[in-house]
Short mmCIF file of C-alpha atoms and ligand atoms in Angstrom, two decimals:
data_model
loop_
_atom_site.label_atom_id
_atom_site.label_comp_id
_atom_site.label_asym_id
_atom_site.label_seq_id
_atom_site.Cartn_x
_atom_site.Cartn_y
_atom_site.Cartn_z
CA MET P 691 -200.21 113.80 -209.36
CA SER P 692 -197.81 110.56 -208.86
CA GLN P 693 -199.31 107.43 -210.17
CA VAL P 694 -201.26 105.60 -207.29
CA LEU P 695 -199.85 101.88 -207.14
CA PRO P 696 -203.05 99.41 -206.96
CA VAL P 697 -200.32 96.38 -206.30
CA PRO P 698 -197.21 96.08 -206.76
CA SER P 699 -195.77 92.56 -209.02
CA GLU P 700 -192.47 91.51 -209.78
CA SER P 701 -192.99 92.25 -213.64
CA ASP P 702 -193.11 95.88 -212.74
CA GLY P 703 -189.34 95.92 -211.99
CA ALA P 704 -190.07 97.99 -208.83
CA ILE P 705 -189.36 95.05 -206.29
CA ALA P 706 -185.85 95.68 -206.43
CA SER P 707 -185.16 99.40 -207.12
CA GLY P 708 -184.73 102.21 -204.67
CA PRO P 709 -187.65 104.22 -204.01
CA SER P 710 -190.66 102.13 -204.89
CA GLU P 711 -191.46 100.99 -201.02
CA GLN P 712 -191.76 104.80 -200.56
CA GLU P 713 -194.60 105.04 -202.60
CA GLN P 714 -196.34 102.63 -200.29
CA LEU P 715 -195.85 104.10 -196.77
CA ILE P 716 -197.92 107.26 -196.01
CA VAL P 717 -197.16 109.19 -192.69
CA ALA P 718 -200.56 110.12 -190.58
CA LEU P 719 -200.01 113.66 -189.87
CA ASP P 720 -202.28 114.01 -187.05
CA PHE P 721 -201.21 117.26 -185.36
CA PRO P 722 -203.52 120.03 -184.23
CA THR P 723 -201.31 123.02 -185.87
CA ALA P 724 -199.10 122.73 -189.23
CA THR P 725 -196.60 124.24 -187.06
CA GLU P 726 -196.22 120.90 -185.13
CA ALA P 727 -197.31 119.11 -188.87
CA LEU P 728 -194.29 120.67 -190.39
CA ALA P 729 -191.75 120.19 -187.36
CA LEU P 730 -192.51 116.40 -187.56
CA VAL P 731 -192.03 116.38 -191.68
CA ASP P 732 -188.60 117.65 -191.11
CA ARG P 733 -187.64 115.29 -188.53
CA LEU P 734 -188.92 112.90 -191.22
CA GLU P 735 -185.54 113.78 -192.99
CA ASN P 736 -186.84 112.94 -196.51
CA SER P 737 -187.58 109.20 -195.67
CA CYS P 738 -191.35 109.90 -196.68
CA ARG P 739 -192.52 110.76 -199.85
CA TRP P 740 -196.87 110.58 -199.04
CA LEU P 741 -198.26 112.47 -195.99
CA LYS P 742 -201.90 112.26 -194.70
CA VAL P 743 -203.48 115.35 -193.72
CA GLY P 744 -206.41 114.54 -191.94
CA LEU P 745 -209.50 116.06 -189.80
CA GLU P 746 -207.61 117.58 -186.82
CA LEU P 747 -204.71 119.22 -189.02
CA TYR P 748 -207.19 120.49 -191.96
CA TYR P 749 -209.54 122.15 -189.54
CA ALA P 750 -206.43 124.18 -188.18
CA ALA P 751 -204.77 124.35 -191.35
CA GLY P 752 -206.89 123.88 -194.23
CA ASN P 753 -205.89 124.04 -198.16
CA GLY P 754 -202.90 126.15 -197.42
CA LEU P 755 -201.03 123.39 -195.53
CA VAL P 756 -201.80 121.10 -198.17
CA GLU P 757 -200.44 123.33 -200.58
CA THR P 758 -197.42 123.65 -198.40
CA LEU P 759 -196.70 120.22 -198.76
CA ARG P 760 -197.12 120.14 -202.06
CA LYS P 761 -194.51 122.81 -202.91
CA ARG P 762 -192.16 121.02 -200.59
CA GLY P 763 -192.65 117.77 -203.22
CA PHE P 764 -194.79 115.48 -201.23
CA GLU P 765 -197.68 113.87 -202.24
CA VAL P 766 -200.93 114.60 -199.94
CA PHE P 767 -203.20 112.13 -198.86
CA LEU P 768 -206.42 114.23 -197.83
CA ASP P 769 -208.26 112.53 -195.14
CA LEU P 770 -211.35 114.24 -194.95
CA LYS P 771 -213.89 110.88 -194.85
CA LEU P 772 -216.25 113.16 -196.39
CA HIS P 773 -220.19 111.92 -195.34
CA ASP P 774 -223.35 113.71 -196.72
CA ILE P 775 -225.81 114.23 -199.21
CA PRO P 776 -224.69 113.59 -202.71
CA ASN P 777 -224.99 117.20 -203.74
CA THR P 778 -222.87 118.12 -200.97
CA VAL P 779 -220.05 115.87 -201.27
CA ALA P 780 -219.64 116.24 -204.76
CA GLY P 781 -219.25 120.06 -204.10
CA ALA P 782 -216.56 119.23 -201.48
CA VAL P 783 -214.91 117.22 -203.79
CA ARG P 784 -214.63 120.11 -206.32
CA THR P 785 -213.11 122.45 -203.54
CA VAL P 786 -210.55 120.40 -202.48
CA SER P 787 -209.63 119.48 -205.78
CA ALA P 788 -207.92 122.66 -206.44
CA THR P 789 -205.42 121.72 -203.38
CA GLY P 790 -203.31 119.42 -205.64
CA ALA P 791 -204.24 116.77 -203.23
CA SER P 792 -203.37 113.11 -204.87
CA LEU P 793 -205.70 111.07 -202.57
CA LEU P 794 -208.99 111.89 -201.02
CA THR P 795 -211.34 109.73 -198.57
CA ILE P 796 -215.02 109.69 -198.58
CA HIS P 797 -217.20 107.50 -196.27
CA ALA P 798 -218.88 104.23 -198.25
CA GLY P 799 -221.25 104.23 -195.98
CA GLY P 800 -223.02 107.75 -197.35
CA GLY P 801 -224.15 104.95 -200.27
CA ALA P 802 -224.10 104.58 -203.52
CA ALA P 803 -225.82 107.73 -204.82
CA MET P 804 -223.39 109.59 -202.51
CA MET P 805 -220.13 107.71 -204.09
CA ALA P 806 -221.35 108.10 -207.41
CA ALA P 807 -221.75 111.89 -207.17
CA ALA P 808 -218.16 112.07 -205.74
CA ALA P 809 -216.82 109.88 -208.37
CA HIS P 810 -218.65 112.06 -211.08
CA ALA P 811 -217.12 115.31 -209.53
CA ALA P 812 -213.50 113.51 -209.29
CA ASP P 813 -213.39 112.75 -212.98
CA ALA P 814 -211.74 115.75 -213.51
CA PRO P 815 -208.40 117.02 -214.71
CA GLY P 816 -205.85 117.78 -211.37
CA ALA P 817 -208.80 115.88 -209.08
CA PRO P 818 -207.47 113.42 -206.40
CA LYS P 819 -208.14 109.40 -206.72
CA LEU P 820 -211.04 108.66 -204.27
CA LEU P 821 -211.09 106.11 -201.72
CA ALA P 822 -213.91 104.71 -200.04
CA VAL P 823 -213.59 104.40 -196.24
CA THR P 824 -215.05 100.74 -195.46
CA VAL P 825 -215.47 100.25 -191.68
CA LEU P 826 -213.24 102.20 -189.42
CA THR P 827 -209.82 100.64 -188.49
CA SER P 828 -210.85 101.14 -185.11
CA MET P 829 -214.23 99.26 -184.70
CA ASP P 830 -214.85 95.62 -184.15
CA SER P 831 -218.04 93.60 -184.27
CA THR P 832 -219.21 94.62 -180.72
CA GLU P 833 -218.91 98.62 -181.97
CA LEU P 834 -220.68 97.77 -185.35
CA ALA P 835 -223.61 95.83 -183.46
CA GLY P 836 -223.50 99.18 -181.44
CA VAL P 837 -224.56 101.24 -184.76
CA GLY P 838 -227.07 98.45 -186.15
CA VAL P 839 -224.86 96.92 -188.34
CA THR P 840 -225.19 92.90 -187.54
CA ALA P 841 -222.52 91.82 -190.18
CA ASN P 842 -219.23 91.18 -188.88
CA PRO P 843 -216.34 93.79 -190.03
CA GLN P 844 -215.50 91.27 -192.90
CA GLU P 845 -218.65 90.99 -194.31
CA GLN P 846 -219.53 94.72 -193.86
CA VAL P 847 -215.92 95.94 -195.43
CA LEU P 848 -216.57 93.40 -198.66
CA ARG P 849 -220.20 94.67 -198.71
CA LEU P 850 -218.99 98.48 -198.55
CA ALA P 851 -216.19 97.79 -201.06
CA LYS P 852 -218.29 96.23 -203.77
CA LEU P 853 -220.69 99.15 -203.57
CA ALA P 854 -217.74 101.87 -203.77
CA ARG P 855 -216.69 99.64 -206.78
CA GLN P 856 -219.82 99.63 -208.75
CA SER P 857 -220.29 103.33 -207.98
CA GLY P 858 -217.15 104.13 -209.54
CA ILE P 859 -214.58 104.29 -206.84
CA ASN P 860 -211.42 101.88 -207.45
CA GLY P 861 -209.75 102.64 -204.11
CA MET P 862 -210.90 101.41 -200.37
CA VAL P 863 -209.47 101.91 -197.21
CA CYS P 864 -209.55 98.46 -195.10
CA SER P 865 -207.97 96.94 -192.28
CA ALA P 866 -205.16 94.26 -192.72
CA GLU P 867 -207.54 91.69 -191.56
CA GLU P 868 -209.92 92.00 -194.82
CA VAL P 869 -207.07 93.19 -197.34
CA GLN P 870 -206.60 89.68 -198.57
CA THR P 871 -210.62 89.08 -198.91
CA LEU P 872 -210.93 92.40 -201.05
CA ARG P 873 -207.65 91.89 -203.10
CA THR P 874 -209.30 88.30 -203.97
CA ALA P 875 -212.57 89.67 -204.57
CA LEU P 876 -211.91 92.85 -206.24
CA GLY P 877 -208.71 92.08 -208.43
CA SER P 878 -205.28 93.86 -208.90
CA GLU P 879 -206.66 96.97 -210.28
CA VAL P 880 -208.42 98.32 -206.89
CA THR P 881 -206.03 100.36 -204.53
CA LEU P 882 -206.23 99.41 -200.99
CA VAL P 883 -204.88 101.60 -198.39
CA THR P 884 -204.55 99.90 -194.58
CA PRO P 885 -204.37 101.86 -191.69
CA GLY P 886 -203.76 100.20 -187.96
CA ILE P 887 -200.67 99.32 -188.32
CA ARG P 888 -198.82 98.40 -185.45
CA ALA P 889 -195.22 96.75 -184.59
CA THR P 890 -195.88 93.34 -182.72
CA GLY P 891 -196.77 94.14 -179.21
CA GLU P 892 -196.89 97.52 -179.59
CA ALA P 893 -199.67 99.61 -178.07
CA ALA P 894 -202.86 99.82 -180.45
CA GLY P 895 -204.20 102.97 -178.31
CA ASP P 896 -207.56 103.56 -180.00
CA GLN P 897 -207.29 100.70 -182.99
CA ARG P 898 -209.23 97.72 -182.65
CA ARG P 899 -208.30 95.83 -186.29
CA VAL P 900 -204.00 96.12 -186.24
CA ALA P 901 -201.49 93.72 -188.08
CA THR P 902 -198.12 94.63 -188.93
CA ALA P 903 -196.58 96.14 -191.97
CA THR P 904 -195.16 92.71 -193.16
CA GLU P 905 -198.80 91.16 -192.80
CA ALA P 906 -200.79 94.22 -194.55
CA ILE P 907 -198.42 94.43 -197.67
CA SER P 908 -198.17 90.27 -197.90
CA ARG P 909 -201.89 90.11 -197.49
CA GLY P 910 -201.62 92.71 -200.70
CA ALA P 911 -202.26 96.06 -199.26
CA SER P 912 -201.07 98.80 -202.14
CA MET P 913 -200.19 101.50 -199.26
CA LEU P 914 -200.22 101.61 -195.54
CA VAL P 915 -200.90 104.50 -193.71
CA VAL P 916 -198.93 104.74 -190.07
CA GLY P 917 -199.17 107.76 -187.61
CA ARG P 918 -198.24 107.31 -183.92
CA PRO P 919 -195.58 104.56 -184.49
CA ILE P 920 -194.04 107.38 -186.55
CA THR P 921 -195.18 110.37 -185.06
CA ARG P 922 -194.52 109.75 -181.68
CA ALA P 923 -191.52 107.86 -182.27
CA THR P 924 -187.90 109.11 -180.40
CA ASP P 925 -186.47 108.76 -183.93
CA PRO P 926 -189.55 108.99 -186.35
CA ALA P 927 -186.76 108.89 -189.57
CA ALA P 928 -185.57 105.54 -187.86
CA ALA P 929 -188.88 104.48 -187.45
CA ALA P 930 -189.91 105.14 -190.81
CA ARG P 931 -186.83 103.75 -192.46
CA ASN P 932 -187.74 100.44 -190.48
CA ILE P 933 -191.20 100.42 -191.62
CA LEU P 934 -190.03 100.80 -195.53
CA ALA P 935 -187.35 98.14 -194.71
CA GLU P 936 -190.58 95.87 -193.52
CA ILE P 937 -191.99 96.72 -196.94
CA ARG P 938 -189.34 95.86 -199.06
CA LYS P 939 -188.76 92.80 -197.07
CA ALA P 940 -192.66 91.37 -197.26
CA ARG P 941 -192.49 92.40 -200.85
CA SER P 942 -189.51 89.88 -201.60
CA LEU P 943 -191.60 87.08 -199.78
O1 C5P K 950 -201.83 106.69 -185.33
P1 C5P K 950 -201.97 105.63 -186.12
O2 C5P K 950 -201.03 104.52 -186.94
O3 C5P K 950 -202.91 104.75 -185.43
O4 C5P K 950 -202.92 106.19 -187.36
C1 C5P K 950 -204.16 105.84 -188.35
C2 C5P K 950 -204.43 106.74 -189.22
O5 C5P K 950 -205.42 106.52 -190.01
C3 C5P K 950 -205.31 108.15 -188.52
O6 C5P K 950 -205.15 109.23 -188.98
C4 C5P K 950 -207.00 107.63 -188.42
O7 C5P K 950 -207.50 108.89 -188.80
C5 C5P K 950 -206.57 106.67 -190.13
N1 C5P K 950 -207.48 106.27 -190.25
C6 C5P K 950 -208.04 104.56 -189.46
N2 C5P K 950 -208.98 103.72 -190.11
C7 C5P K 950 -209.68 104.30 -191.29
C8 C5P K 950 -209.34 105.24 -192.00
C9 C5P K 950 -208.56 106.37 -191.64
O8 C5P K 950 -207.33 104.81 -188.74
N3 C5P K 950 -210.59 103.13 -191.19
#
């Protein structure tokens, strides 16, 4: 698997060189069929290296599609958001490890024992790096209160990220609103992956905690997940290249 960058620094020499920003952009293939997903992949015209397969596509196309994407040279982020009892989650981690996916998500809300079991299962050659999903970027304080969480998103994300770290998981998914807090609290070694990326004024859709690519990267995000702003663009390759340019610029600020 390719190295998953925690956070880039000037000293790694990558800022000025060509493909490094490609390591920071993940395109979310939220499609109902492999055919539609692969059609979008073709339209990306090799602008991107990382693709995310989430629940919608995975239930339709399964491990076969992950292997197809790997054979085409892409790194795959398998966003399955596993959340079950520890034994079941550990088994699922082992099963999907064979696909060659580089990243796999589990829900931090599943608790310390579940995350520790997943981390143990992922401690094997060829297994994906685990990311703990903290609070979905579609949730705000009102949504959290609705499920009985009285903490605000910042507090809850920090709590879950620390729990993930203590459970042996060194990567988290959070919104751009919490990325700086997590970077300060957890240091440069953790991988922080940020969805909810929108250009200023662009439709947020179901997302609540959104920010621009520039904001997310300059606050310390390691990688950005971008779906609809690329997949629904008239020219997906151009939209991807614009975000890559934004990442490059944010890194040089
Ligand atoms: O289309 P959009 O850019 O909103 O897509 C964001 C992607 O990131 C979706 O595939 C969604 O499942 C995923 N995601 C998220 N919030 C999280 C974790 C993953 O939006 N906390």
